[in-house]
Amino acid sequence: MRNHLPAALLLVAALSACGTSTPAQEKAAPQTEKLTVWIMDGSVTKELLASFEKDYEAAHKNTDLDIQIQAWDGIGEKVTAALASTDAPDVIEVGNTQVAQYSASGGVKDLTAKVADLGGTDWIPGLAQPGNVDGKQYGIPWYAANRVVVYNKDLWGKTPIPKTRDEWLAATAKLNKGGNQGIYLTGQTWYALAGFIWDEGGDLAVKEGDQWKGALDTPQALAGLEFYKQLQALGKGPKDADEANPPQHEVFAQGKVAQIIAVPGIAARVLEVQPALKDKIGFFAIPGKTADRPGAVFTGGSDLVIPEASKHQDAAYEVVKALAGERFQTDLAKAMSFVPNKTSLAGVLSGEEGTAAMAAGAANGRATPNTPNWAAVEATTVIKQFMTAVLTGKDPATEARKVSETITKTLGS
């Protein structure tokens, strides 16, 4: 009799003879990592972000980027909650003044060991410093910028560009007619207010010994507020909202606003809404009290951080490296007229009108109070509420005293 093997054994023998590997012999295919990246509204054009995402994913086959745009309003609480969670984004753009607060929570990854790999010796010192806390680099500098006056050349016409505050008020009043707004300035654009206060010799808060104290109730701060009130009244900006509600670039794009106060890069956002304004947008430095010195401005910027709770920290670092690298920095600077993070890239924007205005203003650049708790003041929005209260008729001195007391408590907490 012929010996017959069971059918199952015959199948195994046949597969072995053909050289088919078993699952244990096969190498597992690399799994795709989905990275969540939070980018702030107004930092990058949609076109540039889409281009970056496409190119990055093409070069990193196993990475899927989920880039999410975040609003500045309320972002402090949102980031704080994310850093304390077990499911945080992998990369977050934060304001440079916020890094100290976030790092103090213990929820931000220390990237000191990566500084050399990122070319940190070439970073602009003033931009890198806020991301460095107690000798450790938590925030990777991304870009710097300061505010200028962005104006509609058609509406401005032959009106001379003002060099002083008084000239600025007169020109704005002249332009505020015929259905057009001389300026669109919301009631809570507090960075602009800060500049006017600094011009008067005041500050938002001052350090006395080892303690910080709110200073919006000083005569200098109240003088800066009075100028803000006069300027804001020469338009129809809401008194109870900031420049993001509604987005001021959308208001400007309607063609009925003579000027706004913003970083030069907002022009790119305007053109996304209204391409017909191409070549019709101009820039000049915020005027000062006298013609020989531009108005004081907040020199701000953004950093990139990686939360400790990120489940893909190595991959997240590669994203940070690409966003902070020369190629993207060059593209970002050209698209948004931002100052790139490295001194070697200083010539990228030579000849740009917006950059020239920004550079002129930067000569009188200032920073918010240098304390980790300042981010907590921003998060409470007490300065915005104070501005709205005064602009809607409440006594400036009384409201200034109240907000200064609140700031003092917050900075001392």
mmCIF file of C-alpha atoms in Angstrom:
data_model
loop_
_atom_site.group_PDB
_atom_site.id
_atom_site.type_symbol
_atom_site.label_atom_id
_atom_site.label_comp_id
_atom_site.label_asym_id
_atom_site.label_seq_id
_atom_site.Cartn_x
_atom_site.Cartn_y
_atom_site.Cartn_z
ATOM 1 C CA MET A 1 0.000 0.000 0.000
ATOM 2 C CA ARG A 2 1.108 3.582 -0.772
ATOM 3 C CA ASN A 3 1.810 5.707 2.341
ATOM 4 C CA HIS A 4 -0.487 8.805 2.362
ATOM 5 C CA LEU A 5 0.445 11.932 4.454
ATOM 6 C CA PRO A 6 -2.337 13.999 5.975
ATOM 7 C CA ALA A 7 -3.355 16.905 3.761
ATOM 8 C CA ALA A 8 -2.219 19.552 6.303
ATOM 9 C CA LEU A 9 1.284 18.104 6.439
ATOM 10 C CA LEU A 10 1.481 18.010 2.670
ATOM 11 C CA LEU A 11 0.576 21.715 2.534
ATOM 12 C CA VAL A 12 3.275 22.632 5.061
ATOM 13 C CA ALA A 13 5.844 20.591 3.145
ATOM 14 C CA ALA A 14 4.897 22.254 -0.112
ATOM 15 C CA LEU A 15 5.171 25.753 1.372
ATOM 16 C CA SER A 16 8.549 24.952 2.910
ATOM 17 C CA ALA A 17 9.805 23.594 -0.394
ATOM 18 C CA CYS A 18 8.808 26.853 -2.096
ATOM 19 C CA GLY A 19 10.813 28.870 0.460
ATOM 20 C CA THR A 20 7.791 30.666 1.967
ATOM 21 C CA SER A 21 8.763 32.284 5.290
ATOM 22 C CA THR A 22 6.757 31.992 8.443
ATOM 23 C CA PRO A 23 5.422 35.094 10.229
ATOM 24 C CA ALA A 24 8.237 34.880 12.770
ATOM 25 C CA GLN A 25 10.727 35.094 9.943
ATOM 26 C CA GLU A 26 9.153 38.161 8.407
ATOM 27 C CA LYS A 27 10.221 41.654 9.493
ATOM 28 C CA ALA A 28 7.394 43.840 10.731
ATOM 29 C CA ALA A 29 6.656 46.764 8.419
ATOM 30 C CA PRO A 30 7.480 50.164 9.974
ATOM 31 C CA GLN A 31 4.409 51.726 11.523
ATOM 32 C CA THR A 32 3.302 55.218 10.552
ATOM 33 C CA GLU A 33 3.645 57.784 13.329
ATOM 34 C CA LYS A 34 0.950 60.427 13.417
ATOM 35 C CA LEU A 35 2.323 63.655 14.875
ATOM 36 C CA THR A 36 0.106 66.469 16.088
ATOM 37 C CA VAL A 37 1.593 69.930 15.622
ATOM 38 C CA TRP A 38 -0.008 73.077 17.036
ATOM 39 C CA ILE A 39 0.750 76.249 15.057
ATOM 40 C CA MET A 40 -0.647 79.611 16.099
ATOM 41 C CA ASP A 41 -3.053 81.509 13.900
ATOM 42 C CA GLY A 42 -1.244 84.177 11.893
ATOM 43 C CA SER A 43 2.213 82.620 12.078
ATOM 44 C CA VAL A 44 2.235 80.911 8.681
ATOM 45 C CA THR A 45 0.160 81.129 5.517
ATOM 46 C CA LYS A 46 -2.018 78.147 4.651
ATOM 47 C CA GLU A 47 -0.076 77.717 1.423
ATOM 48 C CA LEU A 48 3.307 77.499 3.144
ATOM 49 C CA LEU A 49 2.026 75.092 5.784
ATOM 50 C CA ALA A 50 0.526 72.841 3.123
ATOM 51 C CA SER A 51 3.796 72.880 1.198
ATOM 52 C CA PHE A 52 5.809 72.026 4.306
ATOM 53 C CA GLU A 53 3.479 69.186 5.234
ATOM 54 C CA LYS A 54 3.633 67.696 1.750
ATOM 55 C CA ASP A 55 7.421 67.911 1.454
ATOM 56 C CA TYR A 56 8.037 66.648 4.973
ATOM 57 C CA GLU A 57 5.815 63.609 4.594
ATOM 58 C CA ALA A 58 7.418 62.815 1.237
ATOM 59 C CA ALA A 59 10.848 62.816 2.897
ATOM 60 C CA HIS A 60 9.632 60.922 5.971
ATOM 61 C CA LYS A 61 7.519 58.108 4.574
ATOM 62 C CA ASN A 62 6.367 56.818 7.957
ATOM 63 C CA THR A 63 5.287 60.186 9.353
ATOM 64 C CA ASP A 64 1.794 61.644 9.091
ATOM 65 C CA LEU A 65 1.595 65.295 10.165
ATOM 66 C CA ASP A 66 -1.613 66.631 11.659
ATOM 67 C CA ILE A 67 -1.040 70.390 11.747
ATOM 68 C CA GLN A 68 -3.700 72.176 13.772
ATOM 69 C CA ILE A 69 -4.131 75.963 13.844
ATOM 70 C CA GLN A 70 -4.715 77.430 17.303
ATOM 71 C CA ALA A 71 -6.156 80.818 18.288
ATOM 72 C CA TRP A 72 -4.071 83.043 20.550
ATOM 73 C CA ASP A 73 -7.126 83.875 22.623
ATOM 74 C CA GLY A 74 -7.201 81.435 25.539
ATOM 75 C CA ILE A 75 -4.133 79.516 24.371
ATOM 76 C CA GLY A 76 -2.407 79.734 27.764
ATOM 77 C CA GLU A 77 -4.985 77.598 29.511
ATOM 78 C CA LYS A 78 -5.140 75.197 26.580
ATOM 79 C CA VAL A 79 -1.381 74.608 26.471
ATOM 80 C CA THR A 80 -1.188 74.267 30.256
ATOM 81 C CA ALA A 81 -3.901 71.608 30.164
ATOM 82 C CA ALA A 82 -2.196 69.812 27.274
ATOM 83 C CA LEU A 83 1.161 69.694 29.077
ATOM 84 C CA ALA A 84 -0.512 68.173 32.133
ATOM 85 C CA SER A 85 -2.346 65.529 30.105
ATOM 86 C CA THR A 86 -1.267 62.074 28.959
ATOM 87 C CA ASP A 87 -2.171 62.821 25.356
ATOM 88 C CA ALA A 88 -0.387 66.062 24.499
ATOM 89 C CA PRO A 89 0.435 67.341 20.992
ATOM 90 C CA ASP A 90 3.920 66.444 19.819
ATOM 91 C CA VAL A 91 5.078 69.959 18.897
ATOM 92 C CA ILE A 92 3.619 73.259 20.096
ATOM 93 C CA GLU A 93 4.347 76.810 18.967
ATOM 94 C CA VAL A 94 4.299 79.122 21.993
ATOM 95 C CA GLY A 95 4.943 82.806 22.502
ATOM 96 C CA ASN A 96 8.506 83.417 23.637
ATOM 97 C CA THR A 97 7.305 85.067 26.848
ATOM 98 C CA GLN A 98 5.395 81.904 27.774
ATOM 99 C CA VAL A 99 8.276 79.411 27.759
ATOM 100 C CA ALA A 100 9.363 80.101 31.336
ATOM 101 C CA GLN A 101 5.897 79.415 32.712
ATOM 102 C CA TYR A 102 5.369 76.238 30.718
ATOM 103 C CA SER A 103 8.803 74.839 31.564
ATOM 104 C CA ALA A 104 8.186 75.493 35.259
ATOM 105 C CA SER A 105 5.300 73.032 35.106
ATOM 106 C CA GLY A 106 7.708 70.214 34.268
ATOM 107 C CA GLY A 107 5.732 69.370 31.160
ATOM 108 C CA VAL A 108 8.223 70.618 28.544
ATOM 109 C CA LYS A 109 11.149 68.550 27.272
ATOM 110 C CA ASP A 110 14.656 69.861 27.933
ATOM 111 C CA LEU A 111 16.335 70.226 24.523
ATOM 112 C CA THR A 112 19.693 71.532 25.719
ATOM 113 C CA ALA A 113 21.488 68.509 24.255
ATOM 114 C CA LYS A 114 20.080 69.373 20.820
ATOM 115 C CA VAL A 115 21.264 72.999 20.670
ATOM 116 C CA ALA A 116 24.500 72.184 18.816
ATOM 117 C CA ASP A 117 22.663 69.997 16.305
ATOM 118 C CA LEU A 118 20.248 72.872 15.660
ATOM 119 C CA GLY A 119 23.051 75.385 15.095
ATOM 120 C CA GLY A 120 22.291 77.249 18.289
ATOM 121 C CA THR A 121 25.475 79.293 18.224
ATOM 122 C CA ASP A 122 23.990 81.112 15.220
ATOM 123 C CA TRP A 123 20.660 81.927 16.886
ATOM 124 C CA ILE A 124 19.807 85.588 17.389
ATOM 125 C CA PRO A 125 20.689 86.087 21.089
ATOM 126 C CA GLY A 126 17.614 88.102 21.986
ATOM 127 C CA LEU A 127 15.403 85.518 20.364
ATOM 128 C CA ALA A 128 17.069 82.478 21.949
ATOM 129 C CA GLN A 129 17.199 83.881 25.462
ATOM 130 C CA PRO A 130 13.489 83.593 26.423
ATOM 131 C CA GLY A 131 13.564 79.881 25.584
ATOM 132 C CA ASN A 132 16.461 79.303 27.965
ATOM 133 C CA VAL A 133 15.403 78.904 31.582
ATOM 134 C CA ASP A 134 17.969 78.346 34.339
ATOM 135 C CA GLY A 135 20.572 77.364 31.766
ATOM 136 C CA LYS A 136 18.373 74.821 30.005
ATOM 137 C CA GLN A 137 16.951 75.266 26.498
ATOM 138 C CA TYR A 138 13.265 74.348 26.526
ATOM 139 C CA GLY A 139 12.100 76.559 23.678
ATOM 140 C CA ILE A 140 13.677 76.478 20.222
ATOM 141 C CA PRO A 141 13.564 79.986 18.706
ATOM 142 C CA TRP A 142 11.367 80.070 15.615
ATOM 143 C CA TYR A 143 10.932 83.677 14.479
ATOM 144 C CA ALA A 144 10.903 87.245 15.750
ATOM 145 C CA ALA A 145 8.748 90.206 14.817
ATOM 146 C CA ASN A 146 7.473 93.543 16.044
ATOM 147 C CA ARG A 147 4.450 95.563 15.102
ATOM 148 C CA VAL A 148 4.319 98.334 12.501
ATOM 149 C CA VAL A 149 1.562 100.328 10.843
ATOM 150 C CA VAL A 150 0.163 98.460 7.831
ATOM 151 C CA TYR A 151 -1.766 100.791 5.532
ATOM 152 C CA ASN A 152 -3.886 100.792 2.386
ATOM 153 C CA LYS A 153 -2.013 102.903 -0.171
ATOM 154 C CA ASP A 154 -5.169 103.700 -2.165
ATOM 155 C CA LEU A 155 -7.023 105.049 0.866
ATOM 156 C CA TRP A 156 -3.957 106.809 2.253
ATOM 157 C CA GLY A 157 -3.431 108.611 -1.042
ATOM 158 C CA LYS A 158 -1.205 111.693 -0.790
ATOM 159 C CA THR A 159 -1.499 112.008 2.976
ATOM 160 C CA PRO A 160 2.064 112.347 4.326
ATOM 161 C CA ILE A 161 3.432 109.477 6.387
ATOM 162 C CA PRO A 162 3.407 110.700 10.008
ATOM 163 C CA LYS A 163 6.595 110.918 12.028
ATOM 164 C CA THR A 164 5.076 111.883 15.377
ATOM 165 C CA ARG A 165 2.038 110.865 17.404
ATOM 166 C CA ASP A 166 0.341 114.216 16.821
ATOM 167 C CA GLU A 167 0.840 113.904 13.065
ATOM 168 C CA TRP A 168 -0.491 110.345 13.268
ATOM 169 C CA LEU A 169 -3.703 111.444 14.998
ATOM 170 C CA ALA A 170 -4.206 114.252 12.476
ATOM 171 C CA ALA A 171 -3.662 111.986 9.468
ATOM 172 C CA THR A 172 -5.941 109.285 10.893
ATOM 173 C CA ALA A 173 -8.720 111.798 11.561
ATOM 174 C CA LYS A 174 -8.426 113.022 7.960
ATOM 175 C CA LEU A 175 -8.750 109.464 6.633
ATOM 176 C CA ASN A 176 -11.751 108.646 8.820
ATOM 177 C CA LYS A 177 -14.446 109.748 6.400
ATOM 178 C CA GLY A 178 -16.554 108.700 3.421
ATOM 179 C CA GLY A 179 -17.446 105.318 4.855
ATOM 180 C CA ASN A 180 -13.800 104.457 5.476
ATOM 181 C CA GLN A 181 -12.182 103.909 8.861
ATOM 182 C CA GLY A 182 -9.108 105.976 9.603
ATOM 183 C CA ILE A 183 -7.818 103.009 11.612
ATOM 184 C CA TYR A 184 -9.138 99.657 12.706
ATOM 185 C CA LEU A 185 -7.951 99.295 16.295
ATOM 186 C CA THR A 186 -9.822 97.023 18.679
ATOM 187 C CA GLY A 187 -10.240 97.887 22.320
ATOM 188 C CA GLN A 188 -8.009 95.077 23.559
ATOM 189 C CA THR A 189 -4.895 95.323 21.377
ATOM 190 C CA TRP A 190 -2.768 95.457 24.509
ATOM 191 C CA TYR A 191 0.637 95.067 22.854
ATOM 192 C CA ALA A 192 0.018 98.395 21.092
ATOM 193 C CA LEU A 193 -0.995 99.929 24.414
ATOM 194 C CA ALA A 194 2.245 98.670 25.971
ATOM 195 C CA GLY A 195 4.255 100.595 23.376
ATOM 196 C CA PHE A 196 2.424 103.833 24.126
ATOM 197 C CA ILE A 197 2.999 103.323 27.867
ATOM 198 C CA TRP A 198 6.719 102.701 27.320
ATOM 199 C CA ASP A 199 6.893 105.874 25.209
ATOM 200 C CA GLU A 200 5.598 107.812 28.202
ATOM 201 C CA GLY A 201 8.255 106.334 30.471
ATOM 202 C CA GLY A 202 5.912 103.888 32.161
ATOM 203 C CA ASP A 203 5.713 100.097 32.268
ATOM 204 C CA LEU A 204 3.252 97.266 32.748
ATOM 205 C CA ALA A 205 4.924 96.134 35.968
ATOM 206 C CA VAL A 206 8.095 97.038 37.856
ATOM 207 C CA LYS A 207 10.349 95.150 40.240
ATOM 208 C CA GLU A 208 10.795 96.597 43.706
ATOM 209 C CA GLY A 209 13.398 94.609 45.607
ATOM 210 C CA ASP A 210 12.484 90.976 45.107
ATOM 211 C CA GLN A 211 8.834 91.672 44.347
ATOM 212 C CA TRP A 212 7.021 92.606 41.155
ATOM 213 C CA LYS A 213 4.293 95.227 41.236
ATOM 214 C CA GLY A 214 1.653 96.178 38.680
ATOM 215 C CA ALA A 215 2.269 99.672 37.293
ATOM 216 C CA LEU A 216 -0.724 100.523 35.113
ATOM 217 C CA ASP A 217 -1.881 103.085 37.675
ATOM 218 C CA THR A 218 1.122 105.391 37.225
ATOM 219 C CA PRO A 219 0.696 108.790 35.525
ATOM 220 C CA GLN A 220 2.900 107.567 32.661
ATOM 221 C CA ALA A 221 0.776 104.472 32.043
ATOM 222 C CA LEU A 222 -2.424 106.504 32.182
ATOM 223 C CA ALA A 223 -0.970 108.953 29.628
ATOM 224 C CA GLY A 224 -0.239 106.052 27.283
ATOM 225 C CA LEU A 225 -3.790 104.804 27.759
ATOM 226 C CA GLU A 226 -5.199 108.232 26.934
ATOM 227 C CA PHE A 227 -3.357 108.278 23.615
ATOM 228 C CA TYR A 228 -4.632 104.761 22.849
ATOM 229 C CA LYS A 229 -8.174 105.951 23.575
ATOM 230 C CA GLN A 230 -7.864 108.878 21.162
ATOM 231 C CA LEU A 231 -6.439 106.714 18.375
ATOM 232 C CA GLN A 232 -8.973 103.917 18.845
ATOM 233 C CA ALA A 233 -11.852 106.382 18.585
ATOM 234 C CA LEU A 234 -10.852 107.238 14.984
ATOM 235 C CA GLY A 235 -12.244 103.943 13.709
ATOM 236 C CA LYS A 236 -14.986 101.420 14.375
ATOM 237 C CA GLY A 237 -12.992 98.700 16.100
ATOM 238 C CA PRO A 238 -14.976 96.881 18.817
ATOM 239 C CA LYS A 239 -14.094 98.025 22.322
ATOM 240 C CA ASP A 240 -14.699 94.614 23.871
ATOM 241 C CA ALA A 241 -12.546 92.414 21.606
ATOM 242 C CA ASP A 242 -8.951 91.931 20.538
ATOM 243 C CA GLU A 243 -7.459 91.932 17.048
ATOM 244 C CA ALA A 244 -8.356 88.272 16.529
ATOM 245 C CA ASN A 245 -12.107 88.777 17.013
ATOM 246 C CA PRO A 246 -12.826 89.207 14.184
ATOM 247 C CA PRO A 247 -9.412 88.648 12.585
ATOM 248 C CA GLN A 248 -8.205 92.129 11.690
ATOM 249 C CA HIS A 249 -6.619 90.965 8.437
ATOM 250 C CA GLU A 250 -10.104 90.005 7.236
ATOM 251 C CA VAL A 251 -11.450 93.451 8.151
ATOM 252 C CA PHE A 252 -8.533 95.167 6.409
ATOM 253 C CA ALA A 253 -9.053 92.987 3.316
ATOM 254 C CA GLN A 254 -12.470 94.546 2.769
ATOM 255 C CA GLY A 255 -10.710 97.684 1.536
ATOM 256 C CA LYS A 256 -12.441 100.178 3.842
ATOM 257 C CA VAL A 257 -9.739 100.468 6.504
ATOM 258 C CA ALA A 258 -6.873 102.921 6.071
ATOM 259 C CA GLN A 259 -4.502 101.245 8.567
ATOM 260 C CA ILE A 260 -4.014 98.613 11.240
ATOM 261 C CA ILE A 261 -1.254 97.893 13.762
ATOM 262 C CA ALA A 262 0.264 94.478 13.117
ATOM 263 C CA VAL A 263 3.396 92.565 12.184
ATOM 264 C CA PRO A 264 4.277 92.994 8.482
ATOM 265 C CA GLY A 265 3.519 89.355 7.788
ATOM 266 C CA ILE A 266 -0.182 90.060 8.129
ATOM 267 C CA ALA A 267 -0.062 91.332 4.539
ATOM 268 C CA ALA A 268 0.236 87.724 3.365
ATOM 269 C CA ARG A 269 -2.926 86.858 5.285
ATOM 270 C CA VAL A 270 -4.714 89.855 3.755
ATOM 271 C CA LEU A 271 -3.807 88.708 0.238
ATOM 272 C CA GLU A 272 -5.160 85.247 0.966
ATOM 273 C CA VAL A 273 -8.542 86.902 1.475
ATOM 274 C CA GLN A 274 -8.254 89.666 -1.133
ATOM 275 C CA PRO A 275 -5.563 89.172 -3.821
ATOM 276 C CA ALA A 276 -6.629 92.443 -5.473
ATOM 277 C CA LEU A 277 -4.795 94.354 -2.732
ATOM 278 C CA LYS A 278 -1.438 93.176 -4.038
ATOM 279 C CA ASP A 279 0.935 96.156 -4.377
ATOM 280 C CA LYS A 280 -1.532 98.318 -2.458
ATOM 281 C CA ILE A 281 -0.251 97.561 1.047
ATOM 282 C CA GLY A 282 2.367 99.809 2.659
ATOM 283 C CA PHE A 283 4.216 99.875 5.966
ATOM 284 C CA PHE A 284 5.746 102.454 8.300
ATOM 285 C CA ALA A 285 7.146 102.346 11.822
ATOM 286 C CA ILE A 286 4.782 103.280 14.638
ATOM 287 C CA PRO A 287 5.353 107.010 15.223
ATOM 288 C CA GLY A 288 6.906 108.182 18.484
ATOM 289 C CA LYS A 289 6.316 111.286 20.572
ATOM 290 C CA THR A 290 9.040 113.080 18.616
ATOM 291 C CA ALA A 291 10.212 112.717 15.021
ATOM 292 C CA ASP A 292 13.730 111.625 15.969
ATOM 293 C CA ARG A 293 12.636 108.378 17.609
ATOM 294 C CA PRO A 294 10.051 105.760 16.505
ATOM 295 C CA GLY A 295 7.415 104.550 18.904
ATOM 296 C CA ALA A 296 8.327 101.802 21.354
ATOM 297 C CA VAL A 297 7.263 98.318 20.309
ATOM 298 C CA PHE A 298 7.130 94.886 21.869
ATOM 299 C CA THR A 299 9.803 92.675 20.343
ATOM 300 C CA GLY A 300 8.131 89.321 20.337
ATOM 301 C CA GLY A 301 8.423 86.006 18.648
ATOM 302 C CA SER A 302 7.617 82.353 18.886
ATOM 303 C CA ASP A 303 9.385 79.234 20.121
ATOM 304 C CA LEU A 304 8.780 75.568 19.440
ATOM 305 C CA VAL A 305 8.493 73.164 22.375
ATOM 306 C CA ILE A 306 8.052 69.405 22.729
ATOM 307 C CA PRO A 307 5.785 68.240 25.572
ATOM 308 C CA GLU A 308 7.097 65.545 27.893
ATOM 309 C CA ALA A 309 3.800 63.749 27.299
ATOM 310 C CA SER A 310 4.465 63.409 23.551
ATOM 311 C CA LYS A 311 4.434 59.730 22.579
ATOM 312 C CA HIS A 312 6.758 60.404 19.620
ATOM 313 C CA GLN A 313 9.509 62.620 21.026
ATOM 314 C CA ASP A 314 12.249 61.549 18.599
ATOM 315 C CA ALA A 315 10.000 62.105 15.591
ATOM 316 C CA ALA A 316 8.759 65.374 17.116
ATOM 317 C CA TYR A 317 12.331 66.616 17.358
ATOM 318 C CA GLU A 318 12.847 65.960 13.643
ATOM 319 C CA VAL A 319 9.815 68.160 12.912
ATOM 320 C CA VAL A 320 11.212 70.922 15.139
ATOM 321 C CA LYS A 321 14.570 70.614 13.398
ATOM 322 C CA ALA A 322 12.926 71.031 9.998
ATOM 323 C CA LEU A 323 10.791 74.011 11.080
ATOM 324 C CA ALA A 324 13.800 75.708 12.679
ATOM 325 C CA GLY A 325 16.126 74.812 9.820
ATOM 326 C CA GLU A 326 17.516 77.099 7.149
ATOM 327 C CA ARG A 327 15.172 76.061 4.342
ATOM 328 C CA PHE A 328 11.911 76.618 6.208
ATOM 329 C CA GLN A 329 13.250 79.687 7.999
ATOM 330 C CA THR A 330 13.996 81.263 4.636
ATOM 331 C CA ASP A 331 10.543 80.410 3.287
ATOM 332 C CA LEU A 332 8.838 81.659 6.449
ATOM 333 C CA ALA A 333 10.749 84.938 6.460
ATOM 334 C CA LYS A 334 9.850 85.624 2.828
ATOM 335 C CA ALA A 335 6.197 84.653 3.229
ATOM 336 C CA MET A 336 5.544 86.477 6.515
ATOM 337 C CA SER A 337 8.300 89.143 6.664
ATOM 338 C CA PHE A 338 9.406 87.686 9.995
ATOM 339 C CA VAL A 339 12.970 87.878 11.264
ATOM 340 C CA PRO A 340 14.466 84.361 10.938
ATOM 341 C CA ASN A 341 16.039 82.700 13.962
ATOM 342 C CA LYS A 342 19.679 82.815 12.794
ATOM 343 C CA THR A 343 22.031 85.717 12.302
ATOM 344 C CA SER A 344 23.392 84.111 9.116
ATOM 345 C CA LEU A 345 19.946 84.523 7.528
ATOM 346 C CA ALA A 346 19.782 88.272 8.175
ATOM 347 C CA GLY A 347 20.039 89.107 4.478
ATOM 348 C CA VAL A 348 17.030 87.032 3.441
ATOM 349 C CA LEU A 349 14.655 90.008 3.555
ATOM 350 C CA SER A 350 16.879 92.834 2.330
ATOM 351 C CA GLY A 351 14.901 95.390 0.358
ATOM 352 C CA GLU A 352 11.510 94.440 1.847
ATOM 353 C CA GLU A 353 9.405 97.494 2.787
ATOM 354 C CA GLY A 354 7.714 95.738 5.713
ATOM 355 C CA THR A 355 11.009 94.518 7.096
ATOM 356 C CA ALA A 356 12.520 97.985 6.841
ATOM 357 C CA ALA A 357 9.630 99.416 8.876
ATOM 358 C CA MET A 358 9.986 96.612 11.397
ATOM 359 C CA ALA A 359 13.723 97.181 11.699
ATOM 360 C CA ALA A 360 13.160 100.898 12.317
ATOM 361 C CA GLY A 361 10.727 100.122 15.110
ATOM 362 C CA ALA A 362 12.998 97.451 16.567
ATOM 363 C CA ALA A 363 15.476 100.191 17.416
ATOM 364 C CA ASN A 364 13.070 101.094 20.220
ATOM 365 C CA GLY A 365 12.041 97.531 21.010
ATOM 366 C CA ARG A 366 11.049 96.443 24.505
ATOM 367 C CA ALA A 367 10.017 93.257 26.292
ATOM 368 C CA THR A 368 7.293 92.390 28.755
ATOM 369 C CA PRO A 369 8.301 92.125 32.445
ATOM 370 C CA ASN A 370 11.048 89.517 32.819
ATOM 371 C CA THR A 371 9.335 87.150 35.238
ATOM 372 C CA PRO A 372 8.011 83.597 34.632
ATOM 373 C CA ASN A 373 4.671 84.642 36.092
ATOM 374 C CA TRP A 374 4.055 87.246 33.395
ATOM 375 C CA ALA A 375 2.518 84.533 31.209
ATOM 376 C CA ALA A 376 -0.054 84.006 33.964
ATOM 377 C CA VAL A 377 -0.965 87.706 33.744
ATOM 378 C CA GLU A 378 -1.509 87.352 30.001
ATOM 379 C CA ALA A 379 -3.617 84.242 30.538
ATOM 380 C CA THR A 380 -5.995 86.040 32.894
ATOM 381 C CA THR A 381 -6.727 88.738 30.239
ATOM 382 C CA VAL A 382 -6.988 91.341 33.030
ATOM 383 C CA ILE A 383 -5.244 93.981 30.903
ATOM 384 C CA LYS A 384 -7.750 93.446 28.095
ATOM 385 C CA GLN A 385 -10.646 93.742 30.523
ATOM 386 C CA PHE A 386 -9.130 96.913 31.969
ATOM 387 C CA MET A 387 -8.859 98.460 28.502
ATOM 388 C CA THR A 388 -12.472 97.658 27.666
ATOM 389 C CA ALA A 389 -13.663 99.105 30.966
ATOM 390 C CA VAL A 390 -11.921 102.427 30.316
ATOM 391 C CA LEU A 391 -12.959 102.639 26.660
ATOM 392 C CA THR A 392 -16.598 102.073 27.611
ATOM 393 C CA GLY A 393 -16.670 104.946 30.079
ATOM 394 C CA LYS A 394 -15.339 103.788 33.443
ATOM 395 C CA ASP A 395 -12.894 105.946 35.390
ATOM 396 C CA PRO A 396 -9.331 105.263 34.158
ATOM 397 C CA ALA A 397 -7.620 105.899 37.514
ATOM 398 C CA THR A 398 -9.967 103.607 39.419
ATOM 399 C CA GLU A 399 -9.732 100.800 36.887
ATOM 400 C CA ALA A 400 -5.943 101.186 36.638
ATOM 401 C CA ARG A 401 -5.582 100.858 40.401
ATOM 402 C CA LYS A 402 -7.709 97.697 40.402
ATOM 403 C CA VAL A 403 -5.852 96.001 37.549
ATOM 404 C CA SER A 404 -2.462 96.917 39.026
ATOM 405 C CA GLU A 405 -3.431 95.251 42.303
ATOM 406 C CA THR A 406 -4.499 92.138 40.408
ATOM 407 C CA ILE A 407 -1.234 92.036 38.455
ATOM 408 C CA THR A 408 0.753 92.412 41.685
ATOM 409 C CA LYS A 409 -1.055 89.442 43.235
ATOM 410 C CA THR A 410 -0.553 87.299 40.130
ATOM 411 C CA LEU A 411 3.148 88.071 39.840
ATOM 412 C CA GLY A 412 3.634 87.313 43.517
ATOM 413 C CA SER A 413 1.720 84.053 43.524
#
